[in-house]
Amino acid sequence: MHFSPTPSFFPVLCRWLWLLVLLAVDVAPARAQAPPFSDGFDEPALVGRVAAALENITRRIRPGQIGYATLWDGNFYVQCRRLADRKFGCEAAGPAMQPSLARVLTEERRGRMASSGWVVDPRFGNYVRTFAAETPVSVLAADLLAVIARSYGGDLSRIETETEWIADTPCPPRNGYSQNLAGRVSDAPSMRATAVHDCFFTPEPPAPEARSAGELSALYGAEVAAEIQRLRVNSARRVYAVFSAGIGYVQCMPESPEALYCEAQSAESWPALSALLTPERVALLHQAGFEDPGYAPNYARRYRFDEFDDGALAAIILTLLHDVYGYTGAEALEISTEQ
């Protein structure tokens, strides 16, 4: 049977077909342009949470204080505030105060930051960017999340957010060098001991590294010898000194007015040393007269004060730290005592 649409039905059918065509053209590109967040992640909820923090520092006004909104994953963070002209001033973590980020912010990722309008602030080494005052907080939130994900490789499922109000000063406190979220503007009580209050950050020059035991003795020989002298002078008391290389230590105490008892840390007392204390390095301890663990959990030997002066004992200790434990002085020698 042949069916012919009635004149009244045909225009309606055409209008429906045309509407479907418009929807196909309009909707498909919108889906293709969705921000590439983590697979399976609830994008609207995350953007909404960050946007709420940005909205909070905009709406809540505290005289004499500035509101900061921060989002972070680990030590990857972005922080924003409202400037005097109502624009958003934002900072993203940089390697100047967080040296570990130097491995994260590859040349490609730094280029990505630059192409997105982020530039390095020479004062603290963070990346900074200003957003127009009329930028919708949802748009800004999505942009900040993209920075965490694409430039730092952050995991958006672990994003944390926080708002904090800080006294409005030219140089607000920042988390200190190499601390958690270093460079972030914050007045958290837990970070005050190491906070930076200056208007710029100047890192301390790196400690000189010793290429030999002799060079290490030149760096620390006098300091270690002074500690040995203290042990000798106070040999009738319970005194000691621990010379730590960060991984591995040598510790000494007077056994009597005539002798000094020393131990070199073993893998028995700290299993992490098992990879460092190779047979070749253990042989160096034996050559230096140290006995295997047994009497003590560490390698041990005694030195008679009438056979070794303070300088000689200091040189022995520093040689062990350099040759056995690989200490070069890149990190300052840590000396612990009973005091």
GROMACS .gro file of C-alpha atoms in nm:
model
  339
    1MET     CA    1   0.000   0.000   0.000
    2HIS     CA    2   0.139   0.341  -0.092
    3PHE     CA    3   0.123   0.611   0.177
    4SER     CA    4   0.132   0.981   0.096
    5PRO     CA    5   0.165   1.230   0.380
    6THR     CA    6  -0.112   1.482   0.403
    7PRO     CA    7  -0.029   1.846   0.329
    8SER     CA    8  -0.064   1.934   0.699
    9PHE     CA    9   0.173   1.657   0.816
   10PHE     CA   10   0.460   1.719   0.571
   11PRO     CA   11   0.562   2.069   0.697
   12VAL     CA   12   0.567   1.939   1.054
   13LEU     CA   13   0.792   1.650   0.951
   14CYS     CA   14   1.031   1.889   0.776
   15ARG     CA   15   1.054   2.113   1.079
   16TRP     CA   16   1.143   1.815   1.301
   17LEU     CA   17   1.410   1.696   1.057
   18TRP     CA   18   1.562   2.045   1.039
   19LEU     CA   19   1.569   2.068   1.420
   20LEU     CA   20   1.754   1.737   1.443
   21VAL     CA   21   2.012   1.863   1.193
   22LEU     CA   22   2.068   2.179   1.398
   23LEU     CA   23   2.109   1.978   1.716
   24ALA     CA   24   2.362   1.747   1.551
   25VAL     CA   25   2.567   2.042   1.429
   26ASP     CA   26   2.549   2.236   1.754
   27VAL     CA   27   2.588   1.966   2.019
   28ALA     CA   28   2.866   1.748   1.877
   29PRO     CA   29   3.138   2.017   1.874
   30ALA     CA   30   3.048   2.118   2.231
   31ARG     CA   31   3.116   1.766   2.349
   32ALA     CA   32   3.441   1.750   2.155
   33GLN     CA   33   3.566   2.065   2.332
   34ALA     CA   34   3.506   1.935   2.686
   35PRO     CA   35   3.813   1.986   2.907
   36PRO     CA   36   4.034   1.675   2.910
   37PHE     CA   37   4.021   1.595   3.281
   38SER     CA   38   4.099   1.249   3.421
   39ASP     CA   39   3.891   0.965   3.280
   40GLY     CA   40   3.590   0.892   3.492
   41PHE     CA   41   3.637   1.200   3.707
   42ASP     CA   42   3.335   1.410   3.799
   43GLU     CA   43   3.440   1.730   3.626
   44PRO     CA   44   3.148   1.954   3.728
   45ALA     CA   45   3.190   1.866   4.095
   46LEU     CA   46   3.562   1.941   4.090
   47VAL     CA   47   3.527   2.266   3.898
   48GLY     CA   48   3.243   2.364   4.128
   49ARG     CA   49   3.453   2.302   4.439
   50VAL     CA   50   3.740   2.517   4.315
   51ALA     CA   51   3.498   2.782   4.188
   52ALA     CA   52   3.335   2.795   4.532
   53ALA     CA   53   3.673   2.874   4.690
   54LEU     CA   54   3.733   3.152   4.437
   55GLU     CA   55   3.384   3.286   4.497
   56ASN     CA   56   3.445   3.277   4.871
   57ILE     CA   57   3.748   3.508   4.860
   58THR     CA   58   3.549   3.741   4.635
   59ARG     CA   59   3.240   3.771   4.850
   60ARG     CA   60   3.384   3.757   5.199
   61ILE     CA   61   3.553   4.086   5.283
   62ARG     CA   62   3.769   4.119   5.594
   63PRO     CA   63   3.912   4.466   5.661
   64GLY     CA   64   4.290   4.465   5.662
   65GLN     CA   65   4.312   4.112   5.522
   66ILE     CA   66   4.341   3.947   5.182
   67GLY     CA   67   4.167   3.622   5.097
   68TYR     CA   68   4.367   3.353   4.918
   69ALA     CA   69   4.221   3.046   4.749
   70THR     CA   70   4.463   2.757   4.702
   71LEU     CA   71   4.425   2.424   4.524
   72TRP     CA   72   4.693   2.160   4.531
   73ASP     CA   73   4.795   1.801   4.476
   74GLY     CA   74   5.100   1.716   4.683
   75ASN     CA   75   5.339   2.008   4.631
   76PHE     CA   76   5.179   2.111   4.301
   77TYR     CA   77   4.973   2.418   4.382
   78VAL     CA   78   4.805   2.724   4.235
   79GLN     CA   79   4.696   3.014   4.454
   80CYS     CA   80   4.481   3.316   4.370
   81ARG     CA   81   4.371   3.641   4.533
   82ARG     CA   82   4.171   3.944   4.428
   83LEU     CA   83   4.391   4.243   4.344
   84ALA     CA   84   4.306   4.606   4.416
   85ASP     CA   85   4.151   4.643   4.069
   86ARG     CA   86   3.945   4.326   4.133
   87LYS     CA   87   4.147   4.121   3.887
   88PHE     CA   88   4.255   3.774   3.993
   89GLY     CA   89   4.627   3.749   4.068
   90CYS     CA   90   4.739   3.386   4.062
   91GLU     CA   91   5.065   3.204   4.137
   92ALA     CA   92   5.174   2.849   4.057
   93ALA     CA   93   5.457   2.666   4.231
   94GLY     CA   94   5.808   2.710   4.093
   95PRO     CA   95   6.142   2.532   4.147
   96ALA     CA   96   6.323   2.825   4.313
   97MET     CA   97   6.168   2.747   4.651
   98GLN     CA   98   6.078   2.385   4.569
   99PRO     CA   99   6.392   2.240   4.406
  100SER     CA  100   6.222   1.904   4.348
  101LEU     CA  101   5.996   2.072   4.090
  102ALA     CA  102   6.293   2.117   3.858
  103ARG     CA  103   6.249   1.753   3.756
  104VAL     CA  104   5.874   1.795   3.712
  105LEU     CA  105   5.868   2.119   3.513
  106THR     CA  106   6.033   1.991   3.198
  107GLU     CA  107   6.111   2.219   2.907
  108GLU     CA  108   5.791   2.109   2.737
  109ARG     CA  109   5.581   2.182   3.045
  110ARG     CA  110   5.746   2.519   3.101
  111GLY     CA  111   5.667   2.603   2.740
  112ARG     CA  112   5.308   2.503   2.800
  113MET     CA  113   5.292   2.741   3.096
  114ALA     CA  114   5.439   3.024   2.890
  115SER     CA  115   5.200   2.967   2.601
  116SER     CA  116   4.912   2.989   2.849
  117GLY     CA  117   5.025   3.330   2.972
  118TRP     CA  118   5.215   3.229   3.287
  119VAL     CA  119   5.548   3.404   3.347
  120VAL     CA  120   5.816   3.360   3.615
  121ASP     CA  121   5.809   3.608   3.903
  122PRO     CA  122   6.177   3.682   3.983
  123ARG     CA  123   6.097   3.757   4.348
  124PHE     CA  124   6.009   3.401   4.447
  125GLY     CA  125   6.042   3.201   4.127
  126ASN     CA  126   5.673   3.113   4.108
  127TYR     CA  127   5.474   3.133   3.787
  128VAL     CA  128   5.226   3.422   3.788
  129ARG     CA  129   4.932   3.527   3.576
  130THR     CA  130   4.659   3.789   3.605
  131PHE     CA  131   4.301   3.714   3.501
  132ALA     CA  132   4.041   3.976   3.413
  133ALA     CA  133   3.809   4.083   3.693
  134GLU     CA  134   3.504   3.967   3.500
  135THR     CA  135   3.639   3.614   3.446
  136PRO     CA  136   3.370   3.370   3.564
  137VAL     CA  137   3.500   3.172   3.859
  138SER     CA  138   3.400   2.848   3.687
  139VAL     CA  139   3.616   2.935   3.387
  140LEU     CA  140   3.907   3.034   3.611
  141ALA     CA  141   3.867   2.714   3.814
  142ALA     CA  142   3.887   2.499   3.501
  143ASP     CA  143   4.198   2.688   3.386
  144LEU     CA  144   4.373   2.639   3.720
  145LEU     CA  145   4.290   2.270   3.725
  146ALA     CA  146   4.433   2.239   3.375
  147VAL     CA  147   4.760   2.390   3.503
  148ILE     CA  148   4.783   2.131   3.781
  149ALA     CA  149   4.704   1.845   3.544
  150ARG     CA  150   4.896   1.943   3.230
  151SER     CA  151   5.193   2.142   3.358
  152TYR     CA  152   5.267   1.945   3.676
  153GLY     CA  153   5.115   1.608   3.592
  154GLY     CA  154   4.898   1.630   3.904
  155ASP     CA  155   4.624   1.384   3.987
  156LEU     CA  156   4.295   1.573   3.984
  157SER     CA  157   4.129   1.307   4.198
  158ARG     CA  158   4.354   1.419   4.486
  159ILE     CA  159   4.292   1.793   4.457
  160GLU     CA  160   4.255   1.976   4.787
  161THR     CA  161   4.124   2.331   4.826
  162GLU     CA  162   4.149   2.589   5.100
  163THR     CA  163   4.076   2.956   5.160
  164GLU     CA  164   4.279   3.161   5.403
  165TRP     CA  165   4.281   3.528   5.501
  166ILE     CA  166   4.622   3.689   5.556
  167ALA     CA  167   4.708   4.035   5.688
  168ASP     CA  168   4.728   4.282   5.398
  169THR     CA  169   5.099   4.364   5.398
  170PRO     CA  170   5.343   4.428   5.113
  171CYS     CA  171   5.524   4.102   5.188
  172PRO     CA  172   5.291   3.842   5.341
  173PRO     CA  173   5.443   3.527   5.497
  174ARG     CA  174   5.520   3.236   5.267
  175ASN     CA  175   5.599   2.873   5.336
  176GLY     CA  176   5.976   2.840   5.361
  177TYR     CA  177   6.230   2.696   5.122
  178SER     CA  178   6.182   2.323   5.049
  179GLN     CA  179   5.890   2.303   5.294
  180ASN     CA  180   5.547   2.167   5.203
  181LEU     CA  181   5.390   2.393   4.940
  182ALA     CA  182   5.701   2.612   4.952
  183GLY     CA  183   5.640   2.967   4.835
  184ARG     CA  184   5.269   2.958   4.906
  185VAL     CA  185   5.134   3.263   5.089
  186SER     CA  186   5.018   3.126   5.423
  187ASP     CA  187   5.022   3.205   5.792
  188ALA     CA  188   4.956   2.851   5.909
  189PRO     CA  189   5.095   2.800   6.262
  190SER     CA  190   5.270   2.480   6.156
  191MET     CA  191   5.475   2.670   5.895
  192ARG     CA  192   5.568   2.983   6.091
  193ALA     CA  193   5.904   2.857   6.215
  194THR     CA  194   6.043   2.842   5.861
  195ALA     CA  195   5.826   3.107   5.694
  196VAL     CA  196   5.975   3.369   5.462
  197HIS     CA  197   5.870   3.726   5.544
  198ASP     CA  198   6.090   3.906   5.292
  199CYS     CA  199   5.971   4.059   4.966
  200PHE     CA  200   6.199   3.831   4.767
  201PHE     CA  201   6.375   3.499   4.815
  202THR     CA  202   6.748   3.448   4.785
  203PRO     CA  203   6.854   3.085   4.823
  204GLU     CA  204   7.165   3.010   5.023
  205PRO     CA  205   7.463   2.908   4.812
  206PRO     CA  206   7.507   2.531   4.795
  207ALA     CA  207   7.753   2.379   5.037
  208PRO     CA  208   8.089   2.290   4.881
  209GLU     CA  209   8.126   1.922   4.801
  210ALA     CA  210   8.436   1.728   4.894
  211ARG     CA  211   8.590   1.516   4.620
  212SER     CA  212   8.810   1.328   4.866
  213ALA     CA  213   8.838   1.244   5.232
  214GLY     CA  214   9.115   1.503   5.256
  215GLU     CA  215   8.887   1.777   5.124
  216LEU     CA  216   8.615   1.669   5.367
  217SER     CA  217   8.866   1.694   5.651
  218ALA     CA  218   8.956   2.043   5.534
  219LEU     CA  219   8.588   2.138   5.561
  220TYR     CA  220   8.501   1.977   5.893
  221GLY     CA  221   8.827   1.864   6.052
  222ALA     CA  222   8.851   2.147   6.304
  223GLU     CA  223   8.487   2.111   6.411
  224VAL     CA  224   8.510   1.733   6.458
  225ALA     CA  225   8.846   1.763   6.638
  226ALA     CA  226   8.689   2.010   6.883
  227GLU     CA  227   8.419   1.755   6.964
  228ILE     CA  228   8.679   1.481   7.017
  229GLN     CA  229   8.865   1.716   7.251
  230ARG     CA  230   8.542   1.772   7.445
  231LEU     CA  231   8.500   1.396   7.485
  232ARG     CA  232   8.861   1.361   7.601
  233VAL     CA  233   8.834   1.645   7.855
  234ASN     CA  234   8.506   1.506   7.992
  235SER     CA  235   8.608   1.140   7.983
  236ALA     CA  236   8.489   1.085   8.340
  237ARG     CA  237   8.133   1.182   8.245
  238ARG     CA  238   7.870   1.018   8.024
  239VAL     CA  239   7.925   1.223   7.709
  240TYR     CA  240   7.908   1.131   7.343
  241ALA     CA  241   7.906   1.274   6.991
  242VAL     CA  242   7.733   1.141   6.680
  243PHE     CA  243   7.869   1.249   6.341
  244SER     CA  244   7.590   1.190   6.090
  245ALA     CA  245   7.617   1.187   5.713
  246GLY     CA  246   7.241   1.167   5.662
  247ILE     CA  247   7.273   0.802   5.568
  248GLY     CA  248   7.517   0.641   5.806
  249TYR     CA  249   7.697   0.778   6.109
  250VAL     CA  250   8.000   0.735   6.333
  251GLN     CA  251   7.941   0.783   6.704
  252CYS     CA  252   8.199   0.801   6.982
  253MET     CA  253   8.213   0.821   7.359
  254PRO     CA  254   8.494   0.795   7.614
  255GLU     CA  255   8.516   0.442   7.747
  256SER     CA  256   8.764   0.548   8.013
  257PRO     CA  257   9.011   0.834   8.067
  258GLU     CA  258   9.248   0.635   7.847
  259ALA     CA  259   9.034   0.530   7.549
  260LEU     CA  260   8.763   0.640   7.310
  261TYR     CA  261   8.501   0.388   7.195
  262CYS     CA  262   8.351   0.442   6.848
  263GLU     CA  263   8.085   0.272   6.638
  264ALA     CA  264   8.011   0.295   6.266
  265GLN     CA  265   7.650   0.229   6.174
  266SER     CA  266   7.569  -0.112   6.027
  267ALA     CA  267   7.287  -0.257   5.820
  268GLU     CA  268   7.190  -0.459   6.127
  269SER     CA  269   7.094  -0.139   6.306
  270TRP     CA  270   6.942   0.019   5.993
  271PRO     CA  271   6.848  -0.219   5.707
  272ALA     CA  272   6.844   0.067   5.454
  273LEU     CA  273   7.224   0.058   5.464
  274SER     CA  274   7.236  -0.291   5.316
  275ALA     CA  275   7.251  -0.149   4.963
  276LEU     CA  276   7.519   0.105   5.056
  277LEU     CA  277   7.750  -0.113   5.264
  278THR     CA  278   7.889  -0.329   4.985
  279PRO     CA  279   8.159  -0.587   5.064
  280GLU     CA  280   8.418  -0.338   4.939
  281ARG     CA  281   8.301  -0.071   5.181
  282VAL     CA  282   8.277  -0.314   5.471
  283ALA     CA  283   8.637  -0.411   5.390
  284LEU     CA  284   8.735  -0.046   5.444
  285LEU     CA  285   8.586  -0.066   5.793
  286HIS     CA  286   8.787  -0.379   5.862
  287GLN     CA  287   9.103  -0.210   5.736
  288ALA     CA  288   9.033   0.076   5.977
  289GLY     CA  289   9.027  -0.174   6.264
  290PHE     CA  290   8.652  -0.200   6.315
  291GLU     CA  291   8.505  -0.531   6.429
  292ASP     CA  292   8.185  -0.674   6.284
  293PRO     CA  293   7.856  -0.630   6.471
  294GLY     CA  294   7.818  -0.874   6.757
  295TYR     CA  295   7.945  -0.707   7.070
  296ALA     CA  296   7.736  -0.411   6.950
  297PRO     CA  297   7.478  -0.379   6.670
  298ASN     CA  298   7.729  -0.161   6.480
  299TYR     CA  299   8.090  -0.195   6.368
  300ALA     CA  300   8.310  -0.099   6.663
  301ARG     CA  301   8.666  -0.024   6.771
  302ARG     CA  302   8.859   0.155   7.046
  303TYR     CA  303   9.122   0.427   7.019
  304ARG     CA  304   9.374   0.498   7.293
  305PHE     CA  305   9.406   0.868   7.364
  306ASP     CA  306   9.783   0.836   7.401
  307GLU     CA  307   9.811   0.694   7.047
  308PHE     CA  308   9.576   0.929   6.857
  309ASP     CA  309   9.543   1.302   6.898
  310ASP     CA  310   9.219   1.491   6.834
  311GLY     CA  311   9.308   1.587   6.477
  312ALA     CA  312   9.401   1.231   6.383
  313LEU     CA  313   9.075   1.093   6.523
  314ALA     CA  314   8.878   1.361   6.338
  315ALA     CA  315   9.050   1.265   6.011
  316ILE     CA  316   8.968   0.896   6.070
  317ILE     CA  317   8.601   0.969   6.135
  318LEU     CA  318   8.564   1.193   5.831
  319THR     CA  319   8.746   0.941   5.611
  320LEU     CA  320   8.498   0.674   5.717
  321LEU     CA  321   8.204   0.902   5.644
  322HIS     CA  322   8.342   0.982   5.299
  323ASP     CA  323   8.476   0.645   5.186
  324VAL     CA  324   8.228   0.410   5.353
  325TYR     CA  325   7.904   0.611   5.356
  326GLY     CA  326   7.967   0.831   5.052
  327TYR     CA  327   7.936   1.161   5.239
  328THR     CA  328   8.065   1.459   5.039
  329GLY     CA  329   7.949   1.749   5.252
  330ALA     CA  330   7.671   1.853   5.012
  331GLU     CA  331   7.449   1.859   5.320
  332ALA     CA  332   7.597   2.009   5.635
  333LEU     CA  333   7.751   1.756   5.873
  334GLU     CA  334   7.513   1.694   6.160
  335ILE     CA  335   7.673   1.659   6.502
  336SER     CA  336   7.453   1.543   6.789
  337THR     CA  337   7.561   1.532   7.151
  338GLU     CA  338   7.414   1.452   7.490
  339GLN     CA  339   7.355   1.821   7.556
   0.00000   0.00000   0.00000
